[in-house]
CSV table of C-alpha atoms in Angstrom, one decimal:
chain,number,residue,atom,x,y,z
R,233,MET,CA,-21.3,-36.4,156.9
R,234,ASP,CA,-18.4,-37.8,154.8
R,235,ASP,CA,-15.3,-35.8,153.9
R,236,ASP,CA,-16.4,-35.5,150.3
R,237,LEU,CA,-19.6,-33.7,151.2
R,238,ILE,CA,-17.6,-31.4,153.5
R,239,GLU,CA,-15.5,-30.4,150.4
R,240,TRP,CA,-18.7,-29.8,148.4
R,241,ALA,CA,-20.1,-27.7,151.3
R,242,HIS,CA,-17.0,-25.5,151.3
R,243,ALA,CA,-17.3,-25.1,147.5
R,244,ASP,CA,-21.0,-24.3,147.8
R,245,ALA,CA,-20.2,-21.6,150.4
R,246,LEU,CA,-17.7,-20.0,148.1
R,247,HIS,CA,-20.2,-20.1,145.2
R,248,ALA,CA,-17.6,-22.1,143.3
R,249,LEU,CA,-20.1,-24.6,141.6
R,250,ASP,CA,-21.0,-24.4,138.0
R,251,ASP,CA,-24.3,-25.9,136.6
R,252,SER,CA,-22.8,-29.4,136.2
R,253,ASP,CA,-21.3,-29.3,139.7
R,254,ARG,CA,-24.7,-28.2,141.1
R,255,ARG,CA,-26.5,-31.1,139.4
R,256,GLU,CA,-24.0,-33.6,140.8
R,257,LEU,CA,-24.2,-32.1,144.3
R,258,ASP,CA,-28.1,-32.2,144.2
R,259,ALA,CA,-27.9,-35.9,143.3
R,260,ARG,CA,-25.5,-36.6,146.1
R,261,LEU,CA,-27.7,-34.8,148.6
R,262,ALA,CA,-30.8,-36.6,147.3
R,263,ALA,CA,-29.1,-39.9,148.0
R,264,ALA,CA,-27.9,-38.8,151.5
R,265,ASP,CA,-29.9,-39.3,154.6
R,266,ALA,CA,-31.7,-36.5,156.5
R,267,ALA,CA,-28.9,-36.2,159.1
R,268,ALA,CA,-26.2,-35.8,156.4
R,269,ARG,CA,-28.3,-33.2,154.5
R,270,ALA,CA,-28.8,-31.2,157.8
R,271,GLU,CA,-25.1,-31.3,158.5
R,272,PHE,CA,-24.3,-30.2,155.0
R,273,ASP,CA,-26.7,-27.2,155.3
R,274,THR,CA,-25.1,-26.3,158.7
R,275,ALA,CA,-21.6,-26.5,157.2
R,276,VAL,CA,-22.5,-24.2,154.3
R,277,ARG,CA,-24.2,-21.7,156.7
R,278,LEU,CA,-21.3,-21.7,159.2
R,279,ALA,CA,-18.7,-21.2,156.4
R,280,ARG,CA,-20.6,-18.3,154.9
R,281,GLU,CA,-21.3,-16.6,158.2
R,282,THR,CA,-17.7,-17.0,159.4
R,283,MET,CA,-16.3,-15.7,156.1
R,284,ALA,CA,-18.7,-12.8,156.2
R,285,VAL,CA,-17.5,-11.9,159.7
R,286,ALA,CA,-13.9,-12.3,158.8
R,287,SER,CA,-14.2,-10.1,155.7
R,288,SER,CA,-15.8,-7.4,157.7
R,289,LEU,CA,-13.1,-7.5,160.4
R,290,VAL,CA,-10.0,-7.8,158.3
R,291,ALA,CA,-8.9,-6.7,154.8
R,292,VAL,CA,-5.4,-7.9,154.0
R,293,THR,CA,-3.6,-8.7,150.8
R,294,PRO,CA,-3.1,-12.4,150.4
R,295,PRO,CA,0.5,-13.6,150.7
R,296,SER,CA,2.2,-13.9,147.3
R,297,SER,CA,2.7,-17.7,147.7
R,298,LEU,CA,-0.9,-18.4,148.8
R,299,ARG,CA,-2.1,-19.8,145.5
R,300,HIS,CA,1.0,-22.1,145.2
R,301,ASN,CA,0.6,-23.3,148.8
R,302,LEU,CA,-3.1,-24.0,148.4
R,303,LEU,CA,-2.4,-26.0,145.3
R,304,GLU,CA,0.3,-27.9,147.1
R,305,GLN,CA,-2.3,-29.0,149.8
R,306,VAL,CA,-4.5,-30.8,147.3
R,307,PRO,CA,-3.6,-34.5,147.5
R,308,GLY,CA,-2.9,-36.0,144.1
R,309,ASP,CA,-4.6,-39.3,144.9
R,310,GLU,CA,-7.8,-37.5,145.8
R,311,ILE,CA,-7.8,-35.7,142.5
R,312,ALA,CA,-7.0,-38.8,140.5
R,313,ALA,CA,-9.9,-40.7,142.2
R,314,ARG,CA,-12.5,-38.2,141.0
R,315,ARG,CA,-14.6,-38.9,137.9
R,316,ASN,CA,-13.9,-35.4,136.5
R,317,PRO,CA,-10.3,-34.3,137.2
R,318,ARG,CA,-10.9,-30.7,136.3
R,319,ARG,CA,-13.9,-30.5,138.6
R,320,GLY,CA,-11.9,-32.3,141.3
R,321,TRP,CA,-9.3,-29.6,141.3
R,322,ARG,CA,-11.9,-26.9,141.6
R,323,ILE,CA,-13.8,-28.5,144.4
R,324,ALA,CA,-10.6,-29.5,146.3
R,325,ILE,CA,-9.0,-26.1,146.0
R,326,ALA,CA,-12.3,-24.4,147.0
R,327,SER,CA,-12.4,-26.6,150.1
R,328,VAL,CA,-8.9,-25.6,151.1
R,329,ALA,CA,-9.6,-22.0,150.4
R,330,ALA,CA,-12.7,-22.1,152.5
R,331,ALA,CA,-10.7,-23.7,155.4
R,332,ALA,CA,-8.1,-20.9,155.1
R,333,ALA,CA,-10.9,-18.3,155.1
R,334,LEU,CA,-12.6,-19.9,158.1
R,335,LEU,CA,-9.4,-19.6,160.1
R,336,ALA,CA,-9.8,-15.8,160.0
R,337,GLY,CA,-12.9,-16.3,162.2
R,338,GLY,CA,-11.8,-19.4,164.2
R,339,VAL,CA,-10.6,-19.7,167.7
R,340,VAL,CA,-7.1,-18.9,168.9
R,341,VAL,CA,-5.3,-21.6,170.9
R,342,GLY,CA,-2.4,-20.4,173.0
R,343,ARG,CA,-2.4,-23.2,175.5
R,344,GLN,CA,-6.2,-22.7,175.8
R,345,ILE,CA,-8.9,-22.0,173.1
R,346,THR,CA,-10.6,-18.6,173.5
R,347,GLU,CA,-13.3,-16.7,171.5
R,348,THR,CA,-10.8,-14.1,170.3
R,349,VAL,CA,-10.4,-13.6,166.6
R,350,PRO,CA,-6.9,-14.7,165.6
R,351,PRO,CA,-4.5,-12.0,164.3
R,352,PRO,CA,-4.5,-12.2,160.5
R,353,SER,CA,-0.8,-12.0,160.6
R,354,ILE,CA,-0.4,-15.5,162.2
R,355,SER,CA,-2.4,-17.2,159.4
R,356,ALA,CA,-0.6,-15.2,156.8
R,357,GLN,CA,2.8,-16.1,158.2
R,358,ILE,CA,1.9,-19.8,158.1
R,359,MET,CA,0.5,-19.8,154.6
R,360,ASP,CA,3.4,-17.7,153.3
R,361,ALA,CA,6.2,-19.6,155.1
R,362,PRO,CA,8.5,-21.5,152.8
R,363,ASP,CA,8.4,-24.5,155.1
R,364,MET,CA,4.6,-24.7,155.3
R,365,GLN,CA,3.3,-28.3,155.3
R,366,SER,CA,0.0,-30.0,155.7
R,367,SER,CA,-0.7,-33.3,157.5
R,368,SER,CA,-4.0,-35.1,158.3
R,369,ALA,CA,-5.3,-37.8,160.6
R,370,ALA,CA,-8.5,-39.8,160.6
R,371,ILE,CA,-10.6,-39.4,163.8
R,372,PRO,CA,-12.1,-42.5,165.3
R,373,GLY,CA,-15.9,-42.3,164.9
R,374,GLY,CA,-15.7,-40.3,161.7
R,375,GLY,CA,-14.1,-37.1,160.4
R,376,THR,CA,-10.6,-35.8,159.8
R,377,ALA,CA,-8.2,-33.3,161.5
R,378,THR,CA,-5.8,-31.4,159.3
R,379,ALA,CA,-2.9,-29.2,160.4
R,380,MET,CA,-1.3,-26.7,158.2
R,381,TYR,CA,1.9,-25.7,160.0
R,382,SER,CA,5.2,-23.9,159.8
R,383,LYS,CA,8.1,-24.3,162.2
R,384,GLN,CA,9.5,-21.1,160.9
R,385,ALA,CA,6.3,-19.3,161.9
R,386,ASN,CA,6.1,-21.4,165.1
R,387,ALA,CA,2.4,-21.9,164.6
R,388,ALA,CA,-0.2,-24.3,163.1
R,389,MET,CA,-3.7,-24.0,161.7
R,390,LEU,CA,-6.1,-26.8,162.7
R,391,VAL,CA,-9.2,-27.7,160.7
R,392,MET,CA,-11.5,-30.5,161.9
R,393,ASN,CA,-14.2,-31.7,159.4
R,394,GLY,CA,-17.1,-33.9,160.4
R,395,VAL,CA,-15.7,-34.7,163.9
R,396,ALA,CA,-18.4,-35.4,166.5
R,397,PRO,CA,-18.3,-33.3,169.7
R,398,PRO,CA,-17.0,-35.0,172.8
R,399,GLN,CA,-19.5,-36.4,175.2
R,400,PRO,CA,-21.1,-34.1,177.8
R,401,ASP,CA,-18.9,-33.4,180.8
R,402,SER,CA,-15.8,-34.0,178.8
R,403,VAL,CA,-13.5,-32.1,176.4
R,404,TYR,CA,-11.1,-32.8,173.6
R,405,GLN,CA,-7.6,-31.8,174.7
R,406,MET,CA,-4.8,-31.3,172.3
R,407,TRP,CA,-1.2,-32.0,173.1
R,408,LEU,CA,2.1,-30.9,171.6
R,409,MET,CA,4.3,-33.9,171.7
R,410,GLY,CA,8.0,-34.3,171.1
R,411,GLY,CA,9.6,-33.1,174.3
R,412,ALA,CA,10.1,-34.9,177.6
R,413,GLN,CA,6.4,-34.4,178.4
R,414,PRO,CA,3.3,-33.6,176.3
R,415,VAL,CA,2.4,-29.9,176.5
R,416,SER,CA,-1.3,-28.9,176.5
R,417,ALA,CA,-2.3,-27.0,173.4
R,418,GLY,CA,-5.9,-26.3,174.5
R,419,THR,CA,-9.3,-27.9,174.9
R,420,MET,CA,-12.5,-28.1,172.9
R,421,SER,CA,-15.8,-28.5,174.7
R,422,PRO,CA,-18.9,-30.0,173.1
R,423,GLU,CA,-20.2,-26.5,172.3
R,424,GLN,CA,-16.9,-25.6,170.5
R,425,VAL,CA,-17.0,-28.5,168.1
R,426,SER,CA,-19.1,-27.9,164.9
R,427,PRO,CA,-19.2,-29.7,161.5
R,428,THR,CA,-16.1,-27.5,160.6
R,429,THR,CA,-14.0,-26.5,163.6
R,430,THR,CA,-10.9,-24.4,163.2
R,431,ALA,CA,-8.2,-23.3,165.6
R,432,VAL,CA,-4.8,-21.5,165.4
R,433,LEU,CA,-2.1,-23.0,167.6
R,434,GLU,CA,0.9,-20.8,168.5
R,435,GLY,CA,4.2,-21.9,170.0
R,436,ILE,CA,4.5,-25.3,168.4
R,437,ASP,CA,8.2,-25.1,169.1
R,438,GLY,CA,9.9,-28.5,168.6
R,439,ALA,CA,6.7,-30.5,168.6
R,440,THR,CA,6.7,-33.6,166.3
R,441,LYS,CA,3.0,-34.5,166.8
R,442,LEU,CA,-0.3,-33.0,167.8
R,443,GLY,CA,-2.2,-35.5,169.9
R,444,PHE,CA,-5.8,-35.7,171.0
R,445,THR,CA,-7.2,-37.1,174.2
R,446,ILE,CA,-10.6,-37.0,176.0
R,447,GLU,CA,-10.3,-35.2,179.4
R,448,PRO,CA,-12.6,-33.9,182.2
R,449,PRO,CA,-14.0,-30.4,181.7
R,450,GLY,CA,-11.3,-27.8,181.9
R,451,GLY,CA,-8.6,-30.2,180.7
R,452,SER,CA,-5.8,-31.9,182.6
R,453,ALA,CA,-2.2,-31.0,183.4
R,454,THR,CA,-1.0,-34.2,181.8
R,455,PRO,CA,-2.9,-36.7,179.6
R,456,THR,CA,-5.2,-39.0,181.6
R,457,GLY,CA,-7.0,-40.4,178.6
R,458,THR,CA,-5.8,-42.6,175.7
R,459,MET,CA,-4.3,-40.6,172.8
R,460,PHE,CA,-7.0,-41.5,170.2
R,461,ALA,CA,-5.4,-39.6,167.3
R,462,ALA,CA,-2.2,-37.8,166.4
R,463,ILE,CA,-1.2,-35.5,163.5
R,464,PRO,CA,2.5,-35.6,162.5
R,465,LEU,CA,4.2,-32.2,162.6
R,466,THR,CA,7.4,-33.2,160.9
């Protein structure tokens, strides 16, 4: 599924579509193949389920700068490219908002991904940090990986959209790069990668990039595979 449909899925999950949006989305889905429609339905369902779980577990006041920071994350060229600029803002902002909400129910990465719900304070610290930035990278084979990070909060939030799972008997391993040696930031098995995959990475320290390799199950002490993608953290 292309990145544009991922944005529409997030907006649909947030009930952020008006009648005109709904007609355009229906037309896009009608033109898509069966696999893309199935992935769209899965993305909407996962977003709604995760946000429902998150809302039942935590109830926190959004940081005062959340609205400003979300607006800052909407790329200007994407907005300009849309036929209806006003609608583009609404869809893009809804997509970022959905990603932020999904992080409340994502996986924590502290050198290894676990099933633990991340402490809301980490996400809040990142989104409210004055140095919060966003950076993305295309993933070979399709999809994108986006990191919203803050060196002040010493943490990053990773959102992967439309990225295919690794092959059986292998994992994606993430690496914090910038020091003398890459430092493992966790692994993702095929079962942990979905149409929208989220993770919170703590202790990014002086890292300048977040790299990705394919490794054996359980990961490796040092990268053995080729670094197939990297997100700048500067």
